[in-house]
GROMACS .gro file of C-alpha atoms in nm:
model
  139
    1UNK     CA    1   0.000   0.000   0.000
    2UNK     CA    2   0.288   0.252   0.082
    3UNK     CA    3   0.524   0.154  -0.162
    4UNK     CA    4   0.271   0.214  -0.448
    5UNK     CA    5   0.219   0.628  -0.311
    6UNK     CA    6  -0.111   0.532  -0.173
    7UNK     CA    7  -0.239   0.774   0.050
    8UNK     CA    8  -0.346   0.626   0.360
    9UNK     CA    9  -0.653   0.726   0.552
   10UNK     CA   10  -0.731   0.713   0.927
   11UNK     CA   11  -0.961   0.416   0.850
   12UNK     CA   12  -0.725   0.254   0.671
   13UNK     CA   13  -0.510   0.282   0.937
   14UNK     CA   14  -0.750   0.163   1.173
   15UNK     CA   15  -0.816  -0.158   0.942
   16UNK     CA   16  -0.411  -0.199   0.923
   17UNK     CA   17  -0.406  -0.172   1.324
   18UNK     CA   18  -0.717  -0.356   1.418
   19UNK     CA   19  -0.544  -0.623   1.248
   20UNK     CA   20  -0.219  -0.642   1.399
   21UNK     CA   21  -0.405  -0.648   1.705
   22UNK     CA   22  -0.605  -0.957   1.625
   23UNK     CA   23  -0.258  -1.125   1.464
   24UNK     CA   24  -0.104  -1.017   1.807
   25UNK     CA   25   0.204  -0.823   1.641
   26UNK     CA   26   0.204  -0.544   1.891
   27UNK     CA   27   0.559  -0.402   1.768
   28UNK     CA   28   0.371  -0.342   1.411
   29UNK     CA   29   0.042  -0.164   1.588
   30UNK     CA   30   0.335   0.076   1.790
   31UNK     CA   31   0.441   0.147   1.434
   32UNK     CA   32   0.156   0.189   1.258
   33UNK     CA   33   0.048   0.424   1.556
   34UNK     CA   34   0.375   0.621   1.536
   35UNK     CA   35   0.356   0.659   1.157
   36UNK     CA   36  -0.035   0.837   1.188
   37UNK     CA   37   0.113   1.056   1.466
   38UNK     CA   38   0.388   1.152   1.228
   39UNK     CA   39   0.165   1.226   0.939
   40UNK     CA   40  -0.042   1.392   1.090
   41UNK     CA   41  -0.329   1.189   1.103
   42UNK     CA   42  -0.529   1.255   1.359
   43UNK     CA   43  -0.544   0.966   1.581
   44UNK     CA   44  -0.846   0.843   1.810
   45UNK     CA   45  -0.881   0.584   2.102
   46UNK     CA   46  -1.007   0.289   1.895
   47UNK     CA   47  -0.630   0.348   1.771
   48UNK     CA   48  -0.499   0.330   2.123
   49UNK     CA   49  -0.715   0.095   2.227
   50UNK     CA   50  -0.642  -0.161   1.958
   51UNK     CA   51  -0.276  -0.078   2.030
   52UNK     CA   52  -0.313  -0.123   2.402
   53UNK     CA   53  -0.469  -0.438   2.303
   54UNK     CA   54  -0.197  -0.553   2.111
   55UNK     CA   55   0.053  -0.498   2.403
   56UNK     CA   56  -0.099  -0.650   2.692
   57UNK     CA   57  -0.186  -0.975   2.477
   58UNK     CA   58   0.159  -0.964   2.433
   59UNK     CA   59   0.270  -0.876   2.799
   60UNK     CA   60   0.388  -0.527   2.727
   61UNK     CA   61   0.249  -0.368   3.035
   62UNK     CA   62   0.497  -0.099   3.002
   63UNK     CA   63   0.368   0.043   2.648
   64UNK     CA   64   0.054  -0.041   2.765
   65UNK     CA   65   0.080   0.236   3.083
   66UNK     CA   66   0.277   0.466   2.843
   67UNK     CA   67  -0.027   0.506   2.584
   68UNK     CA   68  -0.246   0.571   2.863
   69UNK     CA   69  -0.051   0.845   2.968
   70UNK     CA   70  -0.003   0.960   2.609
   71UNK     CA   71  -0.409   0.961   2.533
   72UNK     CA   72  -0.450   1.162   2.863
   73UNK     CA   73  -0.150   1.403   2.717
   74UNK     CA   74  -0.339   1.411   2.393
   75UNK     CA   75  -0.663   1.469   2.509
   76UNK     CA   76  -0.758   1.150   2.352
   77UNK     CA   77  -1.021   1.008   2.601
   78UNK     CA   78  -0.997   0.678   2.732
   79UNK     CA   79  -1.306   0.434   2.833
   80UNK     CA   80  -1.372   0.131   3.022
   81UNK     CA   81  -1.195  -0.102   2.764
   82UNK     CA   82  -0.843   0.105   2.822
   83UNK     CA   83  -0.829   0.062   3.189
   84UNK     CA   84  -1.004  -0.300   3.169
   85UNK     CA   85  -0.730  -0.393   2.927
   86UNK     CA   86  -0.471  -0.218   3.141
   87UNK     CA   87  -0.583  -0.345   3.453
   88UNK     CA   88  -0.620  -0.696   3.334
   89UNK     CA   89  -0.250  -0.720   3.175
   90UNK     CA   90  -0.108  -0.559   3.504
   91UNK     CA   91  -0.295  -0.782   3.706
   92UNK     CA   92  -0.220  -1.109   3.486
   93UNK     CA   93   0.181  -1.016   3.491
   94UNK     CA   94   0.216  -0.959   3.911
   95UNK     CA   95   0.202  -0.555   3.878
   96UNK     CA   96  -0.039  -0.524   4.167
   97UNK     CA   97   0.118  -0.150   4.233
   98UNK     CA   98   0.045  -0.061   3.883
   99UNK     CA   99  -0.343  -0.181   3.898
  100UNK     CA  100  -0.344   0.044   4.264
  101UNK     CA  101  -0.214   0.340   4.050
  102UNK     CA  102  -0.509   0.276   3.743
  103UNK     CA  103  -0.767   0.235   4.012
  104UNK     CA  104  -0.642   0.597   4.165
  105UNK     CA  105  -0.646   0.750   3.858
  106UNK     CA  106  -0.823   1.064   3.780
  107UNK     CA  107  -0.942   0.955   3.433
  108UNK     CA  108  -1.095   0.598   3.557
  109UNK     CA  109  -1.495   0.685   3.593
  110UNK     CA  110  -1.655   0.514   3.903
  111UNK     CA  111  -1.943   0.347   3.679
  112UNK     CA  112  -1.645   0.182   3.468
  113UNK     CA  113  -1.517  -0.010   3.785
  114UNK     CA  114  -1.880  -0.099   3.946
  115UNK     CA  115  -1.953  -0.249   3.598
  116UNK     CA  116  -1.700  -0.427   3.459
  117UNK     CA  117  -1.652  -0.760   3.689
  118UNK     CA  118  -1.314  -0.788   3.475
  119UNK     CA  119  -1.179  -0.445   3.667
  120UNK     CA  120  -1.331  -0.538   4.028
  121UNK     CA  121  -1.199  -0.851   4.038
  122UNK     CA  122  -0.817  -0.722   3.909
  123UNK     CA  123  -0.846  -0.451   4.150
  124UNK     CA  124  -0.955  -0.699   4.443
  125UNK     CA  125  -0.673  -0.916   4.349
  126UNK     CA  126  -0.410  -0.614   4.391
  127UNK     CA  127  -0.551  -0.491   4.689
  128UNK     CA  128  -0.516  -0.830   4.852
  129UNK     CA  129  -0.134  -0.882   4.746
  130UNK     CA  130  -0.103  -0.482   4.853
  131UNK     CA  131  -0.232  -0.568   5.205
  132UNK     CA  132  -0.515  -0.329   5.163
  133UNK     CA  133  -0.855  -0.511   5.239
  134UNK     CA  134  -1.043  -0.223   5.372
  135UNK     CA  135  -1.009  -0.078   4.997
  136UNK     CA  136  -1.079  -0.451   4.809
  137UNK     CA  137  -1.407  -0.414   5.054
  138UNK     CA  138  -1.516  -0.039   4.914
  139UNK     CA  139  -1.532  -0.224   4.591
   0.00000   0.00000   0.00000
């Protein structure tokens, strides 16, 4: 598609990211996502969030917590799915601290936690390990 002077689109960057997401190449969605932000292309958080999605199927908790923090830089808003993901691949890899820190975070809407079993039970988990049952009981 590039090497033929193809413009690409948002969407087709979407379809080219979605896609490394669902083949799991999480090095190709960074790139992808790096290559709209240097065009230009304005990018949006089903971008991020297929990234994200990429990385923590892939373990990458660490790119996963840096695209969060680039979206909130951004002003690209995040949703349940970001912090569910997040949550889940910090949980799943023994970052209990990290799943504390998403849980305080500014950006993480109440109704996202008391609705997504996925998130309550991640968070209960890293309170637990964190010694911190009075919070895993607000829950």
């Amino acid at each position: 598609m590039w090497t033929q002077n193809i413009t690409a689109s948002s969407v087709t960057y979407q379809a080219a990211i979605n896609a490394c997401d669902q083949g799991s190449q999480w090095r190709w969605a960074l790139e992808l996502l790096m290559d709209v932000q240097a065009k230009g292309i304005p990018a949006n958080n089903n971008m991020y969030n297929a990234v994200i999605s990429a990385c923590a199927k892939n373990g990458q908790w660490q790119h996963v917590l840096h695209l969060i923090q680039e979206m909130h830089t951004l002003g690209i808003p995040t949703n349940a799915y970001t912090y569910t993901t997040a949550i889940g691949v910090c949980q799943r890899l023994g970052q209990w601290q990290w799943v504390l820190k998403l849980m305080g975070d500014a950006h993480l809407k109440p109704s996202w936690v008391s609705n997504s079993s996925s998130i309550c039970g991640a968070a209960i988990c890293a309170y637990a390990k964190g010694r911190q049952w009075q919070r895993a009981l607000q829950l």
